mmCIF file of N, CA, C and O in Angstrom:
data_model
loop_
_atom_site.group_PDB
_atom_site.id
_atom_site.type_symbol
_atom_site.label_atom_id
_atom_site.label_comp_id
_atom_site.label_asym_id
_atom_site.label_seq_id
_atom_site.Cartn_x
_atom_site.Cartn_y
_atom_site.Cartn_z
ATOM 1 N N SER A 1 233.254 3.692 164.046
ATOM 2 C CA SER A 1 233.920 4.545 162.482
ATOM 3 C C SER A 1 232.917 4.949 162.270
ATOM 4 O O SER A 1 231.500 5.289 162.055
ATOM 5 N N GLU A 2 233.313 6.291 161.594
ATOM 6 C CA GLU A 2 232.402 7.187 160.895
ATOM 7 C C GLU A 2 231.344 6.744 159.488
ATOM 8 O O GLU A 2 231.293 7.317 158.649
ATOM 9 N N HIS A 3 232.510 5.472 158.920
ATOM 10 C CA HIS A 3 232.307 5.376 157.957
ATOM 11 C C HIS A 3 230.970 5.085 157.331
ATOM 12 O O HIS A 3 230.338 4.358 158.314
ATOM 13 N N PRO A 4 230.530 5.500 156.053
ATOM 14 C CA PRO A 4 228.821 4.991 155.633
ATOM 15 C C PRO A 4 228.894 3.525 155.855
ATOM 16 O O PRO A 4 227.737 3.212 156.087
ATOM 17 N N LEU A 5 230.137 2.366 155.375
ATOM 18 C CA LEU A 5 229.197 1.316 155.748
ATOM 19 C C LEU A 5 229.505 0.659 156.874
ATOM 20 O O LEU A 5 228.792 -0.116 157.405
ATOM 21 N N ALA A 6 230.297 1.291 157.764
ATOM 22 C CA ALA A 6 229.901 0.998 159.299
ATOM 23 C C ALA A 6 228.565 1.171 160.031
ATOM 24 O O ALA A 6 228.052 0.897 160.950
ATOM 25 N N ALA A 7 228.004 2.507 159.370
ATOM 26 C CA ALA A 7 226.590 3.224 160.057
ATOM 27 C C ALA A 7 225.890 2.293 159.542
ATOM 28 O O ALA A 7 224.860 1.701 160.006
ATOM 29 N N ALA A 8 225.700 1.550 158.189
ATOM 30 C CA ALA A 8 224.575 0.733 157.503
ATOM 31 C C ALA A 8 225.162 -0.516 158.496
ATOM 32 O O ALA A 8 223.626 -1.394 158.655
ATOM 33 N N ILE A 9 226.155 -1.500 158.522
ATOM 34 C CA ILE A 9 226.072 -2.506 159.512
ATOM 35 C C ILE A 9 225.243 -2.312 161.045
ATOM 36 O O ILE A 9 224.512 -2.977 161.355
ATOM 37 N N VAL A 10 225.972 -1.060 161.501
ATOM 38 C CA VAL A 10 225.372 -0.652 162.885
ATOM 39 C C VAL A 10 223.504 -0.479 162.641
ATOM 40 O O VAL A 10 222.974 -1.102 163.531
ATOM 41 N N GLN A 11 223.440 0.336 161.662
ATOM 42 C CA GLN A 11 221.907 -0.022 161.875
ATOM 43 C C GLN A 11 220.938 -1.137 161.357
ATOM 44 O O GLN A 11 219.732 -1.259 162.211
ATOM 45 N N ALA A 12 221.584 -2.028 160.982
ATOM 46 C CA ALA A 12 221.045 -2.801 160.103
ATOM 47 C C ALA A 12 220.844 -4.316 161.551
ATOM 48 O O ALA A 12 220.162 -4.955 161.439
ATOM 49 N N CYS A 13 222.032 -4.114 162.191
ATOM 50 C CA CYS A 13 222.175 -4.954 163.632
ATOM 51 C C CYS A 13 221.097 -4.200 164.435
ATOM 52 O O CYS A 13 220.641 -5.256 165.130
ATOM 53 N N ALA A 14 220.973 -2.834 164.804
ATOM 54 C CA ALA A 14 219.674 -2.339 165.709
ATOM 55 C C ALA A 14 218.591 -2.798 165.058
ATOM 56 O O ALA A 14 217.342 -2.931 165.875
ATOM 57 N N GLN A 15 218.051 -3.102 164.071
ATOM 58 C CA GLN A 15 216.830 -2.903 163.409
ATOM 59 C C GLN A 15 216.655 -4.463 163.470
ATOM 60 O O GLN A 15 214.880 -4.995 163.724
ATOM 61 N N LYS A 16 217.623 -5.588 163.368
ATOM 62 C CA LYS A 16 217.111 -6.611 163.744
ATOM 63 C C LYS A 16 217.453 -7.546 164.941
ATOM 64 O O LYS A 16 216.590 -8.865 165.216
ATOM 65 N N HIS A 17 218.047 -6.748 165.400
ATOM 66 C CA HIS A 17 218.957 -7.731 167.289
ATOM 67 C C HIS A 17 218.888 -6.448 167.749
ATOM 68 O O HIS A 17 218.574 -5.298 167.791
ATOM 69 N N GLU A 18 218.429 -7.015 169.333
ATOM 70 C CA GLU A 18 218.793 -5.813 170.443
ATOM 71 C C GLU A 18 220.349 -5.743 170.063
ATOM 72 O O GLU A 18 220.855 -6.861 170.803
ATOM 73 N N CYS A 19 220.814 -4.878 169.718
ATOM 74 C CA CYS A 19 221.986 -4.380 169.852
ATOM 75 C C CYS A 19 222.662 -3.669 170.558
ATOM 76 O O CYS A 19 222.228 -2.204 170.651
ATOM 77 N N HIS A 20 224.070 -3.543 171.062
ATOM 78 C CA HIS A 20 224.683 -2.015 171.815
ATOM 79 C C HIS A 20 226.020 -2.552 171.490
ATOM 80 O O HIS A 20 226.457 -3.167 171.152
ATOM 81 N N LEU A 21 226.543 -1.276 171.381
ATOM 82 C CA LEU A 21 228.219 -1.219 171.024
ATOM 83 C C LEU A 21 228.816 -1.462 172.052
ATOM 84 O O LEU A 21 229.056 -0.540 172.824
ATOM 85 N N PRO A 22 229.657 -2.779 172.458
ATOM 86 C CA PRO A 22 230.114 -2.216 173.681
ATOM 87 C C PRO A 22 231.694 -1.589 173.544
ATOM 88 O O PRO A 22 232.543 -1.037 172.230
ATOM 89 N N PRO A 23 232.705 -1.282 174.431
ATOM 90 C CA PRO A 23 233.750 -0.294 174.442
ATOM 91 C C PRO A 23 234.905 -0.762 173.717
ATOM 92 O O PRO A 23 234.942 -2.185 173.960
ATOM 93 N N ILE A 24 235.089 -0.367 172.369
ATOM 94 C CA ILE A 24 236.177 -1.197 171.895
ATOM 95 C C ILE A 24 237.823 -0.006 172.155
ATOM 96 O O ILE A 24 237.522 1.094 172.106
ATOM 97 N N GLY A 25 239.047 -1.009 172.436
ATOM 98 C CA GLY A 25 239.904 -0.445 172.555
ATOM 99 C C GLY A 25 241.072 -0.189 171.240
ATOM 100 O O GLY A 25 240.561 -0.935 171.001
ATOM 101 N N ASP A 26 242.089 0.500 171.785
ATOM 102 C CA ASP A 26 243.077 0.827 170.706
ATOM 103 C C ASP A 26 242.565 0.728 169.334
ATOM 104 O O ASP A 26 242.669 -0.115 168.248
ATOM 105 N N PHE A 27 241.240 1.535 168.549
ATOM 106 C CA PHE A 27 240.636 1.529 167.485
ATOM 107 C C PHE A 27 241.457 2.191 166.775
ATOM 108 O O PHE A 27 242.361 3.469 166.942
ATOM 109 N N GLU A 28 241.428 1.628 165.585
ATOM 110 C CA GLU A 28 242.656 2.206 164.606
ATOM 111 C C GLU A 28 241.371 2.288 163.066
ATOM 112 O O GLU A 28 241.221 1.073 163.037
ATOM 113 N N ALA A 29 241.773 3.471 162.580
ATOM 114 C CA ALA A 29 240.951 3.295 161.166
ATOM 115 C C ALA A 29 242.139 2.915 160.331
ATOM 116 O O ALA A 29 243.578 3.367 160.350
ATOM 117 N N LEU A 30 242.310 1.848 159.238
ATOM 118 C CA LEU A 30 243.219 1.877 158.602
ATOM 119 C C LEU A 30 242.658 2.305 156.911
ATOM 120 O O LEU A 30 241.900 1.563 156.199
ATOM 121 N N ILE A 31 243.079 3.128 156.653
ATOM 122 C CA ILE A 31 242.906 3.800 155.763
ATOM 123 C C ILE A 31 242.866 2.983 154.302
ATOM 124 O O ILE A 31 243.537 2.160 153.714
ATOM 125 N N GLY A 32 241.284 3.220 153.748
ATOM 126 C CA GLY A 32 241.133 2.176 152.299
ATOM 127 C C GLY A 32 241.039 0.579 152.577
ATOM 128 O O GLY A 32 240.956 0.036 151.316
ATOM 129 N N ARG A 33 241.117 0.326 153.980
ATOM 130 C CA ARG A 33 241.203 -1.036 154.305
ATOM 131 C C ARG A 33 240.335 -1.958 155.172
ATOM 132 O O ARG A 33 239.421 -2.808 155.242
ATOM 133 N N GLY A 34 240.183 -0.926 156.224
ATOM 134 C CA GLY A 34 238.738 -1.166 157.377
ATOM 135 C C GLY A 34 239.297 -0.440 158.550
ATOM 136 O O GLY A 34 239.962 0.400 158.570
ATOM 137 N N VAL A 35 238.908 -1.841 159.512
ATOM 138 C CA VAL A 35 239.873 -0.966 161.001
ATOM 139 C C VAL A 35 239.813 -1.842 162.010
ATOM 140 O O VAL A 35 239.682 -3.216 161.629
ATOM 141 N N THR A 36 240.280 -1.850 163.165
ATOM 142 C CA THR A 36 241.170 -3.434 163.666
ATOM 143 C C THR A 36 240.736 -2.154 165.033
ATOM 144 O O THR A 36 240.696 -1.005 165.492
ATOM 145 N N GLY A 37 240.367 -2.732 166.387
ATOM 146 C CA GLY A 37 239.914 -2.802 167.578
ATOM 147 C C GLY A 37 240.185 -3.709 168.457
ATOM 148 O O GLY A 37 240.130 -5.106 167.731
ATOM 149 N N LYS A 38 240.280 -3.510 169.946
ATOM 150 C CA LYS A 38 240.571 -4.650 171.214
ATOM 151 C C LYS A 38 238.994 -4.619 171.568
ATOM 152 O O LYS A 38 238.644 -3.467 172.170
ATOM 153 N N LEU A 39 238.533 -5.857 171.562
ATOM 154 C CA LEU A 39 237.269 -6.007 172.327
ATOM 155 C C LEU A 39 237.536 -7.127 173.279
ATOM 156 O O LEU A 39 237.927 -8.223 173.099
ATOM 157 N N GLU A 40 237.274 -7.071 174.812
ATOM 158 C CA GLU A 40 237.603 -7.832 175.907
ATOM 159 C C GLU A 40 239.204 -8.694 175.709
ATOM 160 O O GLU A 40 239.374 -9.889 175.639
ATOM 161 N N GLY A 41 240.354 -7.901 175.275
ATOM 162 C CA GLY A 41 241.775 -7.992 174.700
ATOM 163 C C GLY A 41 241.332 -8.906 173.830
ATOM 164 O O GLY A 41 242.753 -9.363 173.094
ATOM 165 N N ARG A 42 240.724 -8.918 172.682
ATOM 166 C CA ARG A 42 240.875 -10.087 171.793
ATOM 167 C C ARG A 42 240.969 -8.899 170.287
ATOM 168 O O ARG A 42 239.629 -8.161 170.427
ATOM 169 N N ARG A 43 242.096 -9.164 169.508
ATOM 170 C CA ARG A 43 241.897 -8.010 168.360
ATOM 171 C C ARG A 43 241.114 -8.357 167.397
ATOM 172 O O ARG A 43 240.769 -9.661 167.014
ATOM 173 N N TYR A 44 240.293 -7.317 166.911
ATOM 174 C CA TYR A 44 239.373 -7.938 165.653
ATOM 175 C C TYR A 44 239.799 -6.890 164.772
ATOM 176 O O TYR A 44 240.466 -5.722 164.922
ATOM 177 N N TYR A 45 239.158 -7.183 163.144
ATOM 178 C CA TYR A 45 239.191 -6.313 161.954
ATOM 179 C C TYR A 45 238.317 -6.781 161.434
ATOM 180 O O TYR A 45 237.377 -7.475 161.192
ATOM 181 N N VAL A 46 237.845 -5.301 160.568
ATOM 182 C CA VAL A 46 236.474 -5.192 159.832
ATOM 183 C C VAL A 46 236.858 -4.730 158.905
ATOM 184 O O VAL A 46 237.522 -3.361 159.138
ATOM 185 N N GLY A 47 236.998 -5.526 158.145
ATOM 186 C CA GLY A 47 237.438 -4.670 156.307
ATOM 187 C C GLY A 47 236.806 -4.827 155.107
ATOM 188 O O GLY A 47 236.451 -5.888 155.023
ATOM 189 N N ASN A 48 238.162 -4.723 154.332
ATOM 190 C CA ASN A 48 237.837 -5.416 152.558
ATOM 191 C C ASN A 48 238.618 -6.660 152.515
ATOM 192 O O ASN A 48 239.632 -7.183 153.512
ATOM 193 N N HIS A 49 238.414 -6.959 151.457
ATOM 194 C CA HIS A 49 239.275 -8.246 150.812
ATOM 195 C C HIS A 49 240.816 -8.324 151.304
ATOM 196 O O HIS A 49 241.690 -8.880 151.843
ATOM 197 N N GLN A 50 241.366 -6.863 150.776
ATOM 198 C CA GLN A 50 242.976 -6.447 150.791
ATOM 199 C C GLN A 50 242.969 -6.733 151.864
ATOM 200 O O GLN A 50 244.056 -7.129 153.001
ATOM 201 N N LEU A 51 242.461 -6.576 153.497
ATOM 202 C CA LEU A 51 242.701 -6.364 154.520
ATOM 203 C C LEU A 51 242.753 -7.603 155.118
ATOM 204 O O LEU A 51 243.853 -7.941 155.766
ATOM 205 N N THR A 52 242.183 -8.884 154.666
ATOM 206 C CA THR A 52 242.387 -9.960 154.910
ATOM 207 C C THR A 52 243.511 -10.747 154.200
ATOM 208 O O THR A 52 244.189 -11.609 155.318
ATOM 209 N N GLU A 53 243.799 -10.242 153.216
ATOM 210 C CA GLU A 53 244.724 -10.905 152.397
ATOM 211 C C GLU A 53 246.240 -10.486 153.586
ATOM 212 O O GLU A 53 247.035 -10.756 154.037
ATOM 213 N N GLU A 54 246.134 -9.116 153.781
ATOM 214 C CA GLU A 54 247.224 -8.288 154.381
ATOM 215 C C GLU A 54 247.769 -9.387 155.671
ATOM 216 O O GLU A 54 248.479 -9.466 156.137
ATOM 217 N N ASN A 55 246.474 -9.406 156.383
ATOM 218 C CA ASN A 55 246.614 -10.264 157.563
ATOM 219 C C ASN A 55 246.258 -11.818 157.720
ATOM 220 O O ASN A 55 246.995 -12.395 158.753
ATOM 221 N N ARG A 56 246.606 -12.348 156.546
ATOM 222 C CA ARG A 56 246.812 -13.586 156.192
ATOM 223 C C ARG A 56 245.785 -14.751 156.891
ATOM 224 O O ARG A 56 245.895 -16.011 157.438
ATOM 225 N N VAL A 57 244.463 -13.619 156.848
ATOM 226 C CA VAL A 57 243.317 -15.028 157.525
ATOM 227 C C VAL A 57 242.307 -14.910 156.187
ATOM 228 O O VAL A 57 241.408 -15.687 156.523
ATOM 229 N N CYS A 58 242.776 -14.740 154.933
ATOM 230 C CA CYS A 58 241.607 -15.079 153.816
ATOM 231 C C CYS A 58 241.697 -16.764 153.466
ATOM 232 O O CYS A 58 242.446 -17.512 154.124
ATOM 233 N N SER A 59 240.400 -17.086 153.141
ATOM 234 C CA SER A 59 240.441 -18.680 153.040
ATOM 235 C C SER A 59 239.840 -18.442 151.802
ATOM 236 O O SER A 59 238.983 -18.025 151.193
ATOM 237 N N ALA A 60 239.470 -20.076 151.058
ATOM 238 C CA ALA A 60 238.632 -20.384 149.822
ATOM 239 C C ALA A 60 237.045 -19.757 150.345
ATOM 240 O O ALA A 60 236.223 -19.267 149.616
ATOM 241 N N GLU A 61 237.133 -20.299 151.646
ATOM 242 C CA GLU A 61 235.535 -19.905 151.639
ATOM 243 C C GLU A 61 234.880 -18.335 151.757
ATOM 244 O O GLU A 61 233.896 -17.809 151.517
ATOM 245 N N VAL A 62 236.058 -17.433 152.394
ATOM 246 C CA VAL A 62 236.303 -16.260 152.261
ATOM 247 C C VAL A 62 235.765 -15.814 150.921
ATOM 248 O O VAL A 62 235.171 -14.980 150.502
ATOM 249 N N GLU A 63 236.684 -16.457 149.957
ATOM 250 C CA GLU A 63 236.971 -15.714 148.337
ATOM 251 C C GLU A 63 235.866 -15.939 147.989
ATOM 252 O O GLU A 63 235.482 -15.296 147.024
ATOM 253 N N ALA A 64 235.012 -17.683 147.786
ATOM 254 C CA ALA A 64 233.761 -17.522 147.459
ATOM 255 C C ALA A 64 232.463 -16.733 148.205
ATOM 256 O O ALA A 64 231.745 -16.273 147.634
ATOM 257 N N ALA A 65 232.627 -16.522 149.404
ATOM 258 C CA ALA A 65 231.906 -15.511 149.778
ATOM 259 C C ALA A 65 231.681 -14.230 149.226
ATOM 260 O O ALA A 65 230.721 -13.187 148.530
ATOM 261 N N ILE A 66 232.950 -13.764 149.020
ATOM 262 C CA ILE A 66 233.161 -12.203 148.105
ATOM 263 C C ILE A 66 232.551 -12.346 146.847
ATOM 264 O O ILE A 66 231.834 -11.433 146.393
ATOM 265 N N GLU A 67 233.286 -13.132 146.302
ATOM 266 C CA GLU A 67 232.763 -13.131 145.101
ATOM 267 C C GLU A 67 230.960 -13.334 144.710
ATOM 268 O O GLU A 67 230.643 -12.625 143.806
ATOM 269 N N ARG A 68 230.458 -14.367 145.451
ATOM 270 C CA ARG A 68 229.133 -14.022 145.420
ATOM 271 C C ARG A 68 228.067 -12.882 145.704
ATOM 272 O O ARG A 68 227.801 -12.330 145.084
ATOM 273 N N LEU A 69 228.735 -11.998 146.795
ATOM 274 C CA LEU A 69 228.297 -11.233 147.046
ATOM 275 C C LEU A 69 228.596 -9.676 146.035
ATOM 276 O O LEU A 69 227.668 -8.903 145.710
ATOM 277 N N GLU A 70 230.154 -10.178 145.746
ATOM 278 C CA GLU A 70 230.275 -9.017 144.642
ATOM 279 C C GLU A 70 229.419 -9.269 143.070
ATOM 280 O O GLU A 70 228.946 -7.952 142.605
ATOM 281 N N GLY A 71 229.496 -10.412 142.914
ATOM 282 C CA GLY A 71 228.057 -10.691 141.652
ATOM 283 C C GLY A 71 226.548 -10.170 142.258
ATOM 284 O O GLY A 71 225.738 -10.177 141.286
ATOM 285 N N GLU A 72 226.384 -10.128 144.092
ATOM 286 C CA GLU A 72 225.127 -9.160 143.713
ATOM 287 C C GLU A 72 225.274 -8.336 143.902
ATOM 288 O O GLU A 72 224.146 -7.641 144.396
ATOM 289 N N ALA A 73 226.186 -7.455 143.669
ATOM 290 C CA ALA A 73 226.008 -5.818 143.731
ATOM 291 C C ALA A 73 226.202 -5.168 145.149
ATOM 292 O O ALA A 73 225.822 -4.150 145.755
ATOM 293 N N LYS A 74 226.748 -6.343 145.894
ATOM 294 C CA LYS A 74 227.295 -5.827 147.158
ATOM 295 C C LYS A 74 228.362 -5.876 147.734
ATOM 296 O O LYS A 74 229.440 -6.399 147.175
ATOM 297 N N THR A 75 229.103 -4.809 148.546
ATOM 298 C CA THR A 75 230.214 -4.533 148.975
ATOM 299 C C THR A 75 230.539 -5.385 149.916
ATOM 300 O O THR A 75 229.673 -5.944 151.336
ATOM 301 N N PRO A 76 231.258 -6.205 149.803
ATOM 302 C CA PRO A 76 231.801 -7.411 150.962
ATOM 303 C C PRO A 76 232.644 -6.687 151.779
ATOM 304 O O PRO A 76 233.456 -5.863 152.101
ATOM 305 N N VAL A 77 232.348 -6.991 153.282
ATOM 306 C CA VAL A 77 232.641 -6.651 154.512
ATOM 307 C C VAL A 77 233.575 -7.868 155.275
ATOM 308 O O VAL A 77 232.343 -8.138 155.513
ATOM 309 N N VAL A 78 234.615 -8.029 155.780
ATOM 310 C CA VAL A 78 234.637 -9.215 156.299
ATOM 311 C C VAL A 78 235.307 -9.154 157.956
ATOM 312 O O VAL A 78 236.294 -8.067 158.451
ATOM 313 N N LEU A 79 234.994 -9.647 159.063
ATOM 314 C CA LEU A 79 235.114 -9.681 160.178
ATOM 315 C C LEU A 79 235.833 -11.021 160.487
ATOM 316 O O LEU A 79 235.595 -12.001 160.101
ATOM 317 N N THR A 80 237.369 -10.599 160.952
ATOM 318 C CA THR A 80 238.215 -11.331 161.611
ATOM 319 C C THR A 80 238.871 -11.558 162.616
ATOM 320 O O THR A 80 238.589 -9.830 163.427
ATOM 321 N N ASP A 81 239.447 -12.187 162.954
ATOM 322 C CA ASP A 81 240.493 -12.070 164.434
ATOM 323 C C ASP A 81 241.923 -12.244 163.823
ATOM 324 O O ASP A 81 242.055 -11.998 162.775
ATOM 325 N N ASP A 82 242.494 -12.273 164.785
ATOM 326 C CA ASP A 82 244.038 -12.684 164.335
ATOM 327 C C ASP A 82 244.469 -13.490 163.690
ATOM 328 O O ASP A 82 245.552 -13.646 163.143
ATOM 329 N N THR A 83 243.770 -14.431 163.987
ATOM 330 C CA THR A 83 244.117 -15.910 163.364
ATOM 331 C C THR A 83 242.924 -16.421 162.008
ATOM 332 O O THR A 83 243.203 -17.671 161.545
ATOM 333 N N LYS A 84 241.662 -15.718 161.995
ATOM 334 C CA LYS A 84 240.820 -16.667 161.087
ATOM 335 C C LYS A 84 239.995 -15.335 160.652
ATOM 336 O O LYS A 84 238.999 -14.532 161.608
ATOM 337 N N PRO A 85 239.092 -15.833 159.761
ATOM 338 C CA PRO A 85 237.867 -15.116 159.308
ATOM 339 C C PRO A 85 236.561 -15.698 160.229
ATOM 340 O O PRO A 85 236.471 -16.399 160.586
ATOM 341 N N LEU A 86 235.824 -14.282 160.613
ATOM 342 C CA LEU A 86 234.775 -14.866 161.445
ATOM 343 C C LEU A 86 232.882 -14.834 160.559
ATOM 344 O O LEU A 86 232.406 -15.493 161.362
ATOM 345 N N ALA A 87 233.204 -13.616 159.952
ATOM 346 C CA ALA A 87 232.107 -13.470 159.208
ATOM 347 C C ALA A 87 232.455 -12.800 157.799
ATOM 348 O O ALA A 87 232.935 -12.052 157.910
ATOM 349 N N VAL A 88 231.521 -12.896 156.655
ATOM 350 C CA VAL A 88 231.706 -12.129 155.747
ATOM 351 C C VAL A 88 230.004 -11.289 155.665
ATOM 352 O O VAL A 88 228.910 -12.173 155.505
ATOM 353 N N LEU A 89 230.266 -9.865 155.624
ATOM 354 C CA LEU A 89 228.879 -9.219 155.134
ATOM 355 C C LEU A 89 228.727 -8.706 153.995
ATOM 356 O O LEU A 89 230.053 -8.323 153.474
ATOM 357 N N GLY A 90 227.302 -8.621 153.827
ATOM 358 C CA GLY A 90 227.253 -7.850 152.457
ATOM 359 C C GLY A 90 226.621 -7.052 152.504
ATOM 360 O O GLY A 90 225.284 -6.645 152.873
ATOM 361 N N VAL A 91 226.942 -5.455 152.294
ATOM 362 C CA VAL A 91 226.229 -4.223 152.187
ATOM 363 C C VAL A 91 226.207 -3.771 150.721
ATOM 364 O O VAL A 91 226.709 -3.789 150.007
ATOM 365 N N ALA A 92 224.754 -3.175 150.574
ATOM 366 C CA ALA A 92 224.266 -2.748 149.521
ATOM 367 C C ALA A 92 223.431 -1.670 149.464
ATOM 368 O O ALA A 92 222.583 -1.172 150.770
ATOM 369 N N ASP A 93 223.504 -0.601 149.182
ATOM 370 C CA ASP A 93 222.684 0.969 148.768
ATOM 371 C C ASP A 93 221.300 0.427 148.620
ATOM 372 O O ASP A 93 221.165 -0.126 147.438
ATOM 373 N N THR A 94 220.339 0.996 148.527
ATOM 374 C CA THR A 94 219.242 1.362 147.934
ATOM 375 C C THR A 94 219.111 2.221 147.025
ATOM 376 O O THR A 94 219.851 3.314 147.342
ATOM 377 N N VAL A 95 218.551 2.135 145.879
ATOM 378 C CA VAL A 95 218.265 2.995 144.763
ATOM 379 C C VAL A 95 217.056 3.863 145.095
ATOM 380 O O VAL A 95 215.822 3.399 145.451
ATOM 381 N N ARG A 96 217.717 5.019 145.056
ATOM 382 C CA ARG A 96 216.576 6.037 145.794
ATOM 383 C C ARG A 96 215.728 6.759 144.587
ATOM 384 O O ARG A 96 216.066 6.319 143.483
ATOM 385 N N PRO A 97 214.404 7.207 144.409
ATOM 386 C CA PRO A 97 213.378 7.328 143.458
ATOM 387 C C PRO A 97 214.252 8.694 142.476
ATOM 388 O O PRO A 97 213.673 8.422 141.643
ATOM 389 N N GLU A 98 214.913 9.429 143.623
ATOM 390 C CA GLU A 98 215.602 10.513 142.677
ATOM 391 C C GLU A 98 216.574 9.743 141.610
ATOM 392 O O GLU A 98 217.487 10.994 141.207
ATOM 393 N N SER A 99 217.014 8.541 141.809
ATOM 394 C CA SER A 99 218.475 8.525 141.092
ATOM 395 C C SER A 99 218.040 8.717 140.025
ATOM 396 O O SER A 99 219.405 8.588 138.849
ATOM 397 N N ARG A 100 216.911 7.875 138.958
ATOM 398 C CA ARG A 100 216.851 8.021 137.355
ATOM 399 C C ARG A 100 217.138 9.460 136.831
ATOM 400 O O ARG A 100 217.591 9.613 135.610
ATOM 401 N N ALA A 101 216.335 9.980 137.579
ATOM 402 C CA ALA A 101 216.901 11.988 136.770
ATOM 403 C C ALA A 101 218.664 12.165 137.293
ATOM 404 O O ALA A 101 218.790 12.396 136.110
ATOM 405 N N ALA A 102 218.621 11.885 138.156
ATOM 406 C CA ALA A 102 219.814 12.464 138.419
ATOM 407 C C ALA A 102 221.110 11.753 137.346
ATOM 408 O O ALA A 102 221.768 12.329 136.860
ATOM 409 N N VAL A 103 220.923 10.721 136.936
ATOM 410 C CA VAL A 103 221.679 9.353 135.942
ATOM 411 C C VAL A 103 221.454 10.637 134.816
ATOM 412 O O VAL A 103 222.083 10.599 134.095
ATOM 413 N N SER A 104 220.093 10.390 134.220
ATOM 414 C CA SER A 104 219.749 10.944 132.988
ATOM 415 C C SER A 104 220.322 12.654 132.954
ATOM 416 O O SER A 104 220.759 12.784 131.588
ATOM 417 N N ALA A 105 220.697 13.568 133.655
ATOM 418 C CA ALA A 105 220.837 14.677 133.931
ATOM 419 C C ALA A 105 222.358 14.903 134.085
ATOM 420 O O ALA A 105 223.195 15.066 133.306
ATOM 421 N N LEU A 106 223.178 13.498 134.628
ATOM 422 C CA LEU A 106 224.822 13.455 134.099
ATOM 423 C C LEU A 106 224.859 12.973 132.963
ATOM 424 O O LEU A 106 226.142 13.672 132.061
ATOM 425 N N HIS A 107 224.228 12.155 132.181
ATOM 426 C CA HIS A 107 224.271 11.833 130.843
ATOM 427 C C HIS A 107 223.952 12.983 129.632
ATOM 428 O O HIS A 107 224.914 12.851 129.449
ATOM 429 N N GLY A 108 223.020 13.776 130.070
ATOM 430 C CA GLY A 108 222.986 15.091 129.384
ATOM 431 C C GLY A 108 224.282 15.974 129.790
ATOM 432 O O GLY A 108 224.281 16.613 128.943
ATOM 433 N N LEU A 109 224.544 16.214 130.878
ATOM 434 C CA LEU A 109 226.098 16.817 130.946
ATOM 435 C C LEU A 109 227.461 16.363 130.257
ATOM 436 O O LEU A 109 228.308 16.748 129.995
ATOM 437 N N GLY A 110 227.264 15.131 129.421
ATOM 438 C CA GLY A 110 228.369 14.455 129.068
ATOM 439 C C GLY A 110 228.920 13.789 129.599
ATOM 440 O O GLY A 110 230.298 13.433 129.797
#
């Protein structure tokens, strides 16, 4: 995926692990919810809370992880297959040094 969250996840994986991207079949972007594709014949989904609800694979544990990550100002991303959740990741942007000046300028503009 070209999505910034996807790029962040791949970059973090590459920094912490010997990571390679296997070929994904039947890849599809699910606008506003995530992506899906097949790996070795098995369908996976990577997306937001709404996607886990739509696929009926959300659980109390996933709900708790999402709530915790959102409380930490992170964006939760859920990895599932067709039957169950597999992982919940938290993605957060770092504050850039120029952010304070940009926010001040925006306030100045009203």
